[in-house]
Amino acid sequence: MEIAGYIIAVLIGLSLGLVGGGGSIITVPVLVYLLHVEPVLATMYSLFVVGSCSLVGSVKAFKKGLVDIPVVFVFGSASMLSVFIARHHLVPLLPDHFFTIGPLVVTKAVFLMLLFGLLMLLTSVSMIRSSTRNQLAAVPAQDQPRKMLPLFLQGVGVGIVTGLLGAGGGFLIIPALVLFGKLPMKTAVGSSLTIMTFSSLFGFFSTMAQYTINWTQLLSFTTIAIGGIFIGTALSDRISANSLRKGFGWFVLIIALVVLSRELFFS
């Protein structure tokens, strides 16, 4: 099972390199079910994986001038603040046992995986509905006032999701940057990767002292995923990103249903 986990790490990187996002959402389920990492620790590991993979993409975007610094500062500062609050205060406040309904015992681990399954459902729908990015790309971005307060508030919400579940939240960030930050689509994608880099790595390093980390396992998984990014980037001109996004969206949907059914009926 561990070998399968590392193989899927390549797929995570491939999806990031080919379509610019979505792959990191399956990191936590892979860590939990295939590499046998405890769910709370898996969300911590995911912060490192997401942050490291996003760093590769954000550096490329920055070199191309596709990162809007003011928008990244507003959204990113809000996100980093709420990531810190979520990791330091919300996660420790979660009870070890939530409730019991018949044979279903909802512990902290089960609760987090159920939340993650729901987040995966939202992500898969966003990826399958490929028209969404085309609609956003048609939104005029120039010569319009930026709405910084909605950007800040959206950053707070995304940071809580990132802090609790270890997910980057790119599918939430990009629409906000286009609609409220008035960014062109390519700049929104580059800025989103930069925001995810800072918020995820900040969340990881600010709380890593609270956990016992298997660095060999974490660095191996992350390195393989990053390798997949470079492979995906090399193949990106030969494969339809739109078709691949849809296909990977269906893959994420299937995993989401597996996660939810496993936690609800077989935990």
PDB file of C-alpha atoms in Angstrom:
ATOM      1  CA  MET A   1       0.000   0.000   0.000  1.00  0.00           C
ATOM      2  CA  GLU A   2       2.877   2.377   0.724  1.00  0.00           C
ATOM      3  CA  ILE A   3       4.229   1.912  -2.804  1.00  0.00           C
ATOM      4  CA  ALA A   4       0.797   2.878  -4.157  1.00  0.00           C
ATOM      5  CA  GLY A   5       0.908   6.003  -1.992  1.00  0.00           C
ATOM      6  CA  TYR A   6       4.193   7.127  -3.496  1.00  0.00           C
ATOM      7  CA  ILE A   7       2.961   6.351  -7.023  1.00  0.00           C
ATOM      8  CA  ILE A   8      -0.052   8.591  -6.409  1.00  0.00           C
ATOM      9  CA  ALA A   9       2.367  11.288  -5.199  1.00  0.00           C
ATOM     10  CA  VAL A  10       3.637  11.375  -8.796  1.00  0.00           C
ATOM     11  CA  LEU A  11       0.044  11.835 -10.007  1.00  0.00           C
ATOM     12  CA  ILE A  12      -0.432  14.706  -7.553  1.00  0.00           C
ATOM     13  CA  GLY A  13       2.582  16.466  -9.040  1.00  0.00           C
ATOM     14  CA  LEU A  14       1.523  15.614 -12.590  1.00  0.00           C
ATOM     15  CA  SER A  15      -1.872  17.250 -12.094  1.00  0.00           C
ATOM     16  CA  LEU A  16      -0.250  20.367 -10.657  1.00  0.00           C
ATOM     17  CA  GLY A  17       2.187  20.567 -13.556  1.00  0.00           C
ATOM     18  CA  LEU A  18      -0.428  19.887 -16.227  1.00  0.00           C
ATOM     19  CA  VAL A  19      -3.457  21.855 -15.023  1.00  0.00           C
ATOM     20  CA  GLY A  20      -2.048  24.094 -12.292  1.00  0.00           C
ATOM     21  CA  GLY A  21      -3.953  22.720  -9.328  1.00  0.00           C
ATOM     22  CA  GLY A  22      -6.351  20.200  -7.862  1.00  0.00           C
ATOM     23  CA  GLY A  23      -3.887  17.405  -7.185  1.00  0.00           C
ATOM     24  CA  SER A  24      -2.979  18.438  -3.683  1.00  0.00           C
ATOM     25  CA  ILE A  25      -6.553  17.821  -2.515  1.00  0.00           C
ATOM     26  CA  ILE A  26      -5.944  14.052  -2.487  1.00  0.00           C
ATOM     27  CA  THR A  27      -2.778  14.344  -0.371  1.00  0.00           C
ATOM     28  CA  VAL A  28      -4.500  13.802   2.985  1.00  0.00           C
ATOM     29  CA  PRO A  29      -6.491  10.692   1.934  1.00  0.00           C
ATOM     30  CA  VAL A  30      -3.335   9.167   0.425  1.00  0.00           C
ATOM     31  CA  LEU A  31      -1.355   9.838   3.602  1.00  0.00           C
ATOM     32  CA  VAL A  32      -4.111   8.457   5.838  1.00  0.00           C
ATOM     33  CA  TYR A  33      -5.251   5.381   3.913  1.00  0.00           C
ATOM     34  CA  LEU A  34      -2.090   4.311   2.066  1.00  0.00           C
ATOM     35  CA  LEU A  35       0.771   5.594   4.228  1.00  0.00           C
ATOM     36  CA  HIS A  36      -1.097   5.087   7.528  1.00  0.00           C
ATOM     37  CA  VAL A  37      -0.517   8.608   8.868  1.00  0.00           C
ATOM     38  CA  GLU A  38      -2.901   9.702  11.646  1.00  0.00           C
ATOM     39  CA  PRO A  39      -5.455  12.220  10.204  1.00  0.00           C
ATOM     40  CA  VAL A  40      -4.471  15.251  12.312  1.00  0.00           C
ATOM     41  CA  LEU A  41      -0.791  14.660  11.499  1.00  0.00           C
ATOM     42  CA  ALA A  42      -1.716  14.071   7.842  1.00  0.00           C
ATOM     43  CA  THR A  43      -3.215  17.573   7.627  1.00  0.00           C
ATOM     44  CA  MET A  44       0.090  18.852   9.000  1.00  0.00           C
ATOM     45  CA  TYR A  45       2.084  16.883   6.419  1.00  0.00           C
ATOM     46  CA  SER A  46      -0.235  18.152   3.697  1.00  0.00           C
ATOM     47  CA  LEU A  47       0.610  21.756   4.586  1.00  0.00           C
ATOM     48  CA  PHE A  48       4.258  20.997   3.816  1.00  0.00           C
ATOM     49  CA  VAL A  49       3.483  19.119   0.593  1.00  0.00           C
ATOM     50  CA  VAL A  50       1.064  21.781  -0.676  1.00  0.00           C
ATOM     51  CA  GLY A  51       3.411  24.618   0.286  1.00  0.00           C
ATOM     52  CA  SER A  52       6.459  23.002  -1.321  1.00  0.00           C
ATOM     53  CA  CYS A  53       4.651  22.132  -4.550  1.00  0.00           C
ATOM     54  CA  SER A  54       3.068  25.593  -4.739  1.00  0.00           C
ATOM     55  CA  LEU A  55       6.507  27.139  -4.233  1.00  0.00           C
ATOM     56  CA  VAL A  56       7.746  25.552  -7.455  1.00  0.00           C
ATOM     57  CA  GLY A  57       4.808  26.982  -9.392  1.00  0.00           C
ATOM     58  CA  SER A  58       4.929  30.395  -7.740  1.00  0.00           C
ATOM     59  CA  VAL A  59       8.629  30.872  -8.557  1.00  0.00           C
ATOM     60  CA  LYS A  60       7.886  30.192 -12.226  1.00  0.00           C
ATOM     61  CA  ALA A  61       4.925  32.588 -12.140  1.00  0.00           C
ATOM     62  CA  PHE A  62       6.964  35.314 -10.443  1.00  0.00           C
ATOM     63  CA  LYS A  63       9.672  35.090 -13.105  1.00  0.00           C
ATOM     64  CA  LYS A  64       6.985  35.613 -15.754  1.00  0.00           C
ATOM     65  CA  GLY A  65       5.521  38.630 -13.925  1.00  0.00           C
ATOM     66  CA  LEU A  66       2.296  36.773 -13.107  1.00  0.00           C
ATOM     67  CA  VAL A  67       2.195  37.540  -9.364  1.00  0.00           C
ATOM     68  CA  ASP A  68       0.323  40.623  -8.100  1.00  0.00           C
ATOM     69  CA  ILE A  69       2.149  41.638  -4.908  1.00  0.00           C
ATOM     70  CA  PRO A  70      -0.522  43.964  -3.367  1.00  0.00           C
ATOM     71  CA  VAL A  71      -3.280  41.376  -3.796  1.00  0.00           C
ATOM     72  CA  VAL A  72      -1.029  38.598  -2.494  1.00  0.00           C
ATOM     73  CA  PHE A  73      -0.208  40.740   0.552  1.00  0.00           C
ATOM     74  CA  VAL A  74      -3.864  41.446   1.445  1.00  0.00           C
ATOM     75  CA  PHE A  75      -5.188  37.944   0.791  1.00  0.00           C
ATOM     76  CA  GLY A  76      -2.059  36.185   2.023  1.00  0.00           C
ATOM     77  CA  SER A  77      -1.780  38.089   5.310  1.00  0.00           C
ATOM     78  CA  ALA A  78      -5.416  37.286   6.133  1.00  0.00           C
ATOM     79  CA  SER A  79      -4.890  33.651   5.181  1.00  0.00           C
ATOM     80  CA  MET A  80      -1.690  33.295   7.221  1.00  0.00           C
ATOM     81  CA  LEU A  81      -3.355  34.845  10.278  1.00  0.00           C
ATOM     82  CA  SER A  82      -6.314  32.469  10.144  1.00  0.00           C
ATOM     83  CA  VAL A  83      -4.056  29.459   9.427  1.00  0.00           C
ATOM     84  CA  PHE A  84      -2.148  30.281  12.606  1.00  0.00           C
ATOM     85  CA  ILE A  85      -5.371  30.608  14.614  1.00  0.00           C
ATOM     86  CA  ALA A  86      -6.761  27.365  13.176  1.00  0.00           C
ATOM     87  CA  ARG A  87      -3.624  25.313  13.879  1.00  0.00           C
ATOM     88  CA  HIS A  88      -2.921  26.768  17.326  1.00  0.00           C
ATOM     89  CA  HIS A  89      -6.459  27.152  18.660  1.00  0.00           C
ATOM     90  CA  LEU A  90      -9.188  25.470  16.574  1.00  0.00           C
ATOM     91  CA  VAL A  91      -7.535  22.077  16.004  1.00  0.00           C
ATOM     92  CA  PRO A  92      -6.589  21.636  19.712  1.00  0.00           C
ATOM     93  CA  LEU A  93     -10.167  22.579  20.683  1.00  0.00           C
ATOM     94  CA  LEU A  94     -11.686  19.763  18.635  1.00  0.00           C
ATOM     95  CA  PRO A  95     -12.890  17.072  21.060  1.00  0.00           C
ATOM     96  CA  ASP A  96     -11.545  13.543  20.723  1.00  0.00           C
ATOM     97  CA  HIS A  97     -15.158  12.321  20.606  1.00  0.00           C
ATOM     98  CA  PHE A  98     -17.946  14.325  18.958  1.00  0.00           C
ATOM     99  CA  PHE A  99     -20.993  12.073  19.144  1.00  0.00           C
ATOM    100  CA  THR A 100     -22.268   8.540  18.612  1.00  0.00           C
ATOM    101  CA  ILE A 101     -25.247   7.575  16.462  1.00  0.00           C
ATOM    102  CA  GLY A 102     -25.840   3.840  16.594  1.00  0.00           C
ATOM    103  CA  PRO A 103     -22.712   2.144  15.235  1.00  0.00           C
ATOM    104  CA  LEU A 104     -21.283   5.459  13.982  1.00  0.00           C
ATOM    105  CA  VAL A 105     -18.720   6.928  16.383  1.00  0.00           C
ATOM    106  CA  VAL A 106     -17.540  10.357  15.234  1.00  0.00           C
ATOM    107  CA  THR A 107     -14.088  10.996  16.688  1.00  0.00           C
ATOM    108  CA  LYS A 108     -11.783  13.915  15.876  1.00  0.00           C
ATOM    109  CA  ALA A 109     -10.114  11.838  13.159  1.00  0.00           C
ATOM    110  CA  VAL A 110     -13.446  10.829  11.595  1.00  0.00           C
ATOM    111  CA  PHE A 111     -14.728  14.416  11.781  1.00  0.00           C
ATOM    112  CA  LEU A 112     -11.675  15.776   9.953  1.00  0.00           C
ATOM    113  CA  MET A 113     -11.899  13.126   7.241  1.00  0.00           C
ATOM    114  CA  LEU A 114     -15.626  13.820   6.749  1.00  0.00           C
ATOM    115  CA  LEU A 115     -14.877  17.528   6.362  1.00  0.00           C
ATOM    116  CA  PHE A 116     -12.117  16.676   3.933  1.00  0.00           C
ATOM    117  CA  GLY A 117     -14.441  14.441   1.931  1.00  0.00           C
ATOM    118  CA  LEU A 118     -16.914  17.315   1.594  1.00  0.00           C
ATOM    119  CA  LEU A 119     -14.119  19.663   0.519  1.00  0.00           C
ATOM    120  CA  MET A 120     -13.053  17.126  -2.099  1.00  0.00           C
ATOM    121  CA  LEU A 121     -16.615  17.038  -3.434  1.00  0.00           C
ATOM    122  CA  LEU A 122     -16.554  20.825  -3.880  1.00  0.00           C
ATOM    123  CA  THR A 123     -13.138  20.671  -5.526  1.00  0.00           C
ATOM    124  CA  SER A 124     -14.175  17.914  -7.927  1.00  0.00           C
ATOM    125  CA  VAL A 125     -17.255  19.868  -9.028  1.00  0.00           C
ATOM    126  CA  SER A 126     -15.061  22.924  -9.620  1.00  0.00           C
ATOM    127  CA  MET A 127     -12.677  20.872 -11.787  1.00  0.00           C
ATOM    128  CA  ILE A 128     -15.406  19.039 -13.719  1.00  0.00           C
ATOM    129  CA  ARG A 129     -17.193  22.287 -14.549  1.00  0.00           C
ATOM    130  CA  SER A 130     -14.405  23.364 -16.850  1.00  0.00           C
ATOM    131  CA  SER A 131     -16.484  26.270 -18.107  1.00  0.00           C
ATOM    132  CA  THR A 132     -15.911  28.046 -14.794  1.00  0.00           C
ATOM    133  CA  ARG A 133     -12.408  29.193 -15.674  1.00  0.00           C
ATOM    134  CA  ASN A 134     -13.535  30.291 -19.121  1.00  0.00           C
ATOM    135  CA  GLN A 135     -16.294  32.381 -17.540  1.00  0.00           C
ATOM    136  CA  LEU A 136     -13.849  33.891 -15.070  1.00  0.00           C
ATOM    137  CA  ALA A 137     -11.359  34.582 -17.831  1.00  0.00           C
ATOM    138  CA  ALA A 138     -14.051  36.631 -19.576  1.00  0.00           C
ATOM    139  CA  VAL A 139     -14.464  38.898 -16.539  1.00  0.00           C
ATOM    140  CA  PRO A 140     -12.901  42.282 -17.379  1.00  0.00           C
ATOM    141  CA  ALA A 141      -9.995  42.843 -15.011  1.00  0.00           C
ATOM    142  CA  GLN A 142      -8.528  46.173 -16.000  1.00  0.00           C
ATOM    143  CA  ASP A 143      -9.472  49.685 -14.876  1.00  0.00           C
ATOM    144  CA  GLN A 144     -11.818  48.536 -12.121  1.00  0.00           C
ATOM    145  CA  PRO A 145     -11.453  49.302  -8.417  1.00  0.00           C
ATOM    146  CA  ARG A 146     -10.262  46.396  -6.335  1.00  0.00           C
ATOM    147  CA  LYS A 147     -12.442  45.271  -3.436  1.00  0.00           C
ATOM    148  CA  MET A 148      -9.861  44.708  -0.739  1.00  0.00           C
ATOM    149  CA  LEU A 149     -12.248  44.015   2.169  1.00  0.00           C
ATOM    150  CA  PRO A 150     -13.940  41.043   0.420  1.00  0.00           C
ATOM    151  CA  LEU A 151     -10.459  39.837  -0.544  1.00  0.00           C
ATOM    152  CA  PHE A 152      -9.318  39.998   3.085  1.00  0.00           C
ATOM    153  CA  LEU A 153     -12.450  38.212   4.353  1.00  0.00           C
ATOM    154  CA  GLN A 154     -12.114  35.507   1.701  1.00  0.00           C
ATOM    155  CA  GLY A 155      -8.500  35.103   2.791  1.00  0.00           C
ATOM    156  CA  VAL A 156      -9.642  34.525   6.367  1.00  0.00           C
ATOM    157  CA  GLY A 157     -12.052  31.809   5.229  1.00  0.00           C
ATOM    158  CA  VAL A 158      -9.501  30.051   3.036  1.00  0.00           C
ATOM    159  CA  GLY A 159      -6.940  30.201   5.848  1.00  0.00           C
ATOM    160  CA  ILE A 160      -9.305  28.404   8.211  1.00  0.00           C
ATOM    161  CA  VAL A 161      -9.840  25.661   5.611  1.00  0.00           C
ATOM    162  CA  THR A 162      -6.082  25.386   5.075  1.00  0.00           C
ATOM    163  CA  GLY A 163      -5.339  25.317   8.796  1.00  0.00           C
ATOM    164  CA  LEU A 164      -7.980  22.730   9.653  1.00  0.00           C
ATOM    165  CA  LEU A 165      -7.615  20.388   6.692  1.00  0.00           C
ATOM    166  CA  GLY A 166      -4.196  21.072   5.184  1.00  0.00           C
ATOM    167  CA  ALA A 167      -5.719  21.904   1.793  1.00  0.00           C
ATOM    168  CA  GLY A 168      -4.424  24.745  -0.343  1.00  0.00           C
ATOM    169  CA  GLY A 169      -7.862  25.970  -1.394  1.00  0.00           C
ATOM    170  CA  GLY A 170      -6.837  27.108  -4.865  1.00  0.00           C
ATOM    171  CA  PHE A 171     -10.344  26.541  -6.231  1.00  0.00           C
ATOM    172  CA  LEU A 172     -11.586  29.097  -3.671  1.00  0.00           C
ATOM    173  CA  ILE A 173      -8.711  31.557  -4.060  1.00  0.00           C
ATOM    174  CA  ILE A 174      -8.678  31.979  -7.852  1.00  0.00           C
ATOM    175  CA  PRO A 175     -12.324  33.135  -8.270  1.00  0.00           C
ATOM    176  CA  ALA A 176     -11.839  35.635  -5.428  1.00  0.00           C
ATOM    177  CA  LEU A 177      -8.704  37.074  -7.032  1.00  0.00           C
ATOM    178  CA  VAL A 178     -10.470  37.471 -10.379  1.00  0.00           C
ATOM    179  CA  LEU A 179     -13.763  38.870  -9.074  1.00  0.00           C
ATOM    180  CA  PHE A 180     -12.525  41.025  -6.182  1.00  0.00           C
ATOM    181  CA  GLY A 181      -8.854  41.562  -7.038  1.00  0.00           C
ATOM    182  CA  LYS A 182      -9.666  42.221 -10.716  1.00  0.00           C
ATOM    183  CA  LEU A 183      -6.752  40.071 -11.861  1.00  0.00           C
ATOM    184  CA  PRO A 184      -6.441  38.422 -15.289  1.00  0.00           C
ATOM    185  CA  MET A 185      -6.742  34.638 -15.069  1.00  0.00           C
ATOM    186  CA  LYS A 186      -3.034  33.845 -15.519  1.00  0.00           C
ATOM    187  CA  THR A 187      -2.056  36.387 -12.869  1.00  0.00           C
ATOM    188  CA  ALA A 188      -4.749  35.018 -10.546  1.00  0.00           C
ATOM    189  CA  VAL A 189      -3.308  31.501 -10.892  1.00  0.00           C
ATOM    190  CA  GLY A 190       0.258  32.695 -10.214  1.00  0.00           C
ATOM    191  CA  SER A 191      -0.856  34.819  -7.268  1.00  0.00           C
ATOM    192  CA  SER A 192      -2.909  31.912  -5.899  1.00  0.00           C
ATOM    193  CA  LEU A 193       0.146  29.641  -5.927  1.00  0.00           C
ATOM    194  CA  THR A 194       2.126  32.320  -4.070  1.00  0.00           C
ATOM    195  CA  ILE A 195      -0.599  32.689  -1.433  1.00  0.00           C
ATOM    196  CA  MET A 196      -0.766  28.916  -0.943  1.00  0.00           C
ATOM    197  CA  THR A 197       3.016  28.780  -0.586  1.00  0.00           C
ATOM    198  CA  PHE A 198       3.125  31.321   2.220  1.00  0.00           C
ATOM    199  CA  SER A 199       0.006  30.214   4.110  1.00  0.00           C
ATOM    200  CA  SER A 200       0.745  26.472   3.927  1.00  0.00           C
ATOM    201  CA  LEU A 201       4.433  26.661   4.849  1.00  0.00           C
ATOM    202  CA  PHE A 202       3.691  29.228   7.567  1.00  0.00           C
ATOM    203  CA  GLY A 203       1.067  26.896   9.020  1.00  0.00           C
ATOM    204  CA  PHE A 204       3.504  24.000   8.950  1.00  0.00           C
ATOM    205  CA  PHE A 205       6.590  25.662  10.420  1.00  0.00           C
ATOM    206  CA  SER A 206       4.669  27.649  13.050  1.00  0.00           C
ATOM    207  CA  THR A 207       3.246  24.468  14.602  1.00  0.00           C
ATOM    208  CA  MET A 208       5.743  21.733  13.688  1.00  0.00           C
ATOM    209  CA  ALA A 209       7.129  21.663  17.250  1.00  0.00           C
ATOM    210  CA  GLN A 210       3.798  20.219  18.425  1.00  0.00           C
ATOM    211  CA  TYR A 211       4.147  17.074  16.314  1.00  0.00           C
ATOM    212  CA  THR A 212       6.529  14.165  15.861  1.00  0.00           C
ATOM    213  CA  ILE A 213       7.378  14.270  12.171  1.00  0.00           C
ATOM    214  CA  ASN A 214       8.733  11.385  10.129  1.00  0.00           C
ATOM    215  CA  TRP A 215      10.978  13.523   7.945  1.00  0.00           C
ATOM    216  CA  THR A 216      12.095  10.622   5.758  1.00  0.00           C
ATOM    217  CA  GLN A 217       8.515   9.824   4.834  1.00  0.00           C
ATOM    218  CA  LEU A 218       7.461  13.458   4.415  1.00  0.00           C
ATOM    219  CA  LEU A 219      10.454  14.547   2.336  1.00  0.00           C
ATOM    220  CA  SER A 220      10.253  11.421   0.152  1.00  0.00           C
ATOM    221  CA  PHE A 221       6.577  12.027  -0.601  1.00  0.00           C
ATOM    222  CA  THR A 222       7.144  15.738  -1.265  1.00  0.00           C
ATOM    223  CA  THR A 223      10.164  15.160  -3.509  1.00  0.00           C
ATOM    224  CA  ILE A 224       8.251  12.641  -5.621  1.00  0.00           C
ATOM    225  CA  ALA A 225       5.310  15.044  -5.951  1.00  0.00           C
ATOM    226  CA  ILE A 226       7.627  17.878  -7.024  1.00  0.00           C
ATOM    227  CA  GLY A 227       9.221  15.547  -9.572  1.00  0.00           C
ATOM    228  CA  GLY A 228       5.746  14.937 -10.957  1.00  0.00           C
ATOM    229  CA  ILE A 229       5.290  18.702 -11.376  1.00  0.00           C
ATOM    230  CA  PHE A 230       8.291  18.920 -13.705  1.00  0.00           C
ATOM    231  CA  ILE A 231       7.068  15.922 -15.705  1.00  0.00           C
ATOM    232  CA  GLY A 232       3.612  17.478 -15.955  1.00  0.00           C
ATOM    233  CA  THR A 233       5.029  20.824 -17.049  1.00  0.00           C
ATOM    234  CA  ALA A 234       7.038  19.119 -19.798  1.00  0.00           C
ATOM    235  CA  LEU A 235       3.896  17.337 -21.036  1.00  0.00           C
ATOM    236  CA  SER A 236       1.550  20.311 -20.681  1.00  0.00           C
ATOM    237  CA  ASP A 237       1.886  21.433 -24.311  1.00  0.00           C
ATOM    238  CA  ARG A 238       0.989  17.970 -25.615  1.00  0.00           C
ATOM    239  CA  ILE A 239      -2.108  17.248 -23.524  1.00  0.00           C
ATOM    240  CA  SER A 240      -5.389  19.156 -23.359  1.00  0.00           C
ATOM    241  CA  ALA A 241      -5.434  20.806 -19.929  1.00  0.00           C
ATOM    242  CA  ASN A 242      -9.219  21.170 -20.060  1.00  0.00           C
ATOM    243  CA  SER A 243      -9.830  17.465 -20.702  1.00  0.00           C
ATOM    244  CA  LEU A 244      -7.261  16.495 -18.094  1.00  0.00           C
ATOM    245  CA  ARG A 245      -8.846  18.806 -15.523  1.00  0.00           C
ATOM    246  CA  LYS A 246     -12.226  17.174 -16.092  1.00  0.00           C
ATOM    247  CA  GLY A 247     -10.770  13.682 -15.909  1.00  0.00           C
ATOM    248  CA  PHE A 248      -8.897  14.406 -12.708  1.00  0.00           C
ATOM    249  CA  GLY A 249     -12.040  16.039 -11.330  1.00  0.00           C
ATOM    250  CA  TRP A 250     -13.922  12.772 -11.745  1.00  0.00           C
ATOM    251  CA  PHE A 251     -11.023  10.954 -10.086  1.00  0.00           C
ATOM    252  CA  VAL A 252     -11.214  13.332  -7.100  1.00  0.00           C
ATOM    253  CA  LEU A 253     -14.995  12.838  -6.968  1.00  0.00           C
ATOM    254  CA  ILE A 254     -14.580   9.056  -6.736  1.00  0.00           C
ATOM    255  CA  ILE A 255     -12.009   9.401  -3.943  1.00  0.00           C
ATOM    256  CA  ALA A 256     -14.315  11.838  -2.116  1.00  0.00           C
ATOM    257  CA  LEU A 257     -17.138   9.294  -2.206  1.00  0.00           C
ATOM    258  CA  VAL A 258     -14.761   6.571  -0.998  1.00  0.00           C
ATOM    259  CA  VAL A 259     -13.602   8.772   1.898  1.00  0.00           C
ATOM    260  CA  LEU A 260     -17.151   9.678   2.947  1.00  0.00           C
ATOM    261  CA  SER A 261     -18.486   6.122   2.682  1.00  0.00           C
ATOM    262  CA  ARG A 262     -15.483   4.681   4.519  1.00  0.00           C
ATOM    263  CA  GLU A 263     -15.779   7.128   7.412  1.00  0.00           C
ATOM    264  CA  LEU A 264     -19.575   6.899   7.649  1.00  0.00           C
ATOM    265  CA  PHE A 265     -20.035   3.171   7.222  1.00  0.00           C
ATOM    266  CA  PHE A 266     -16.702   1.390   7.710  1.00  0.00           C
ATOM    267  CA  SER A 267     -14.755   3.448  10.273  1.00  0.00           C
TER     268      SER A 267
END
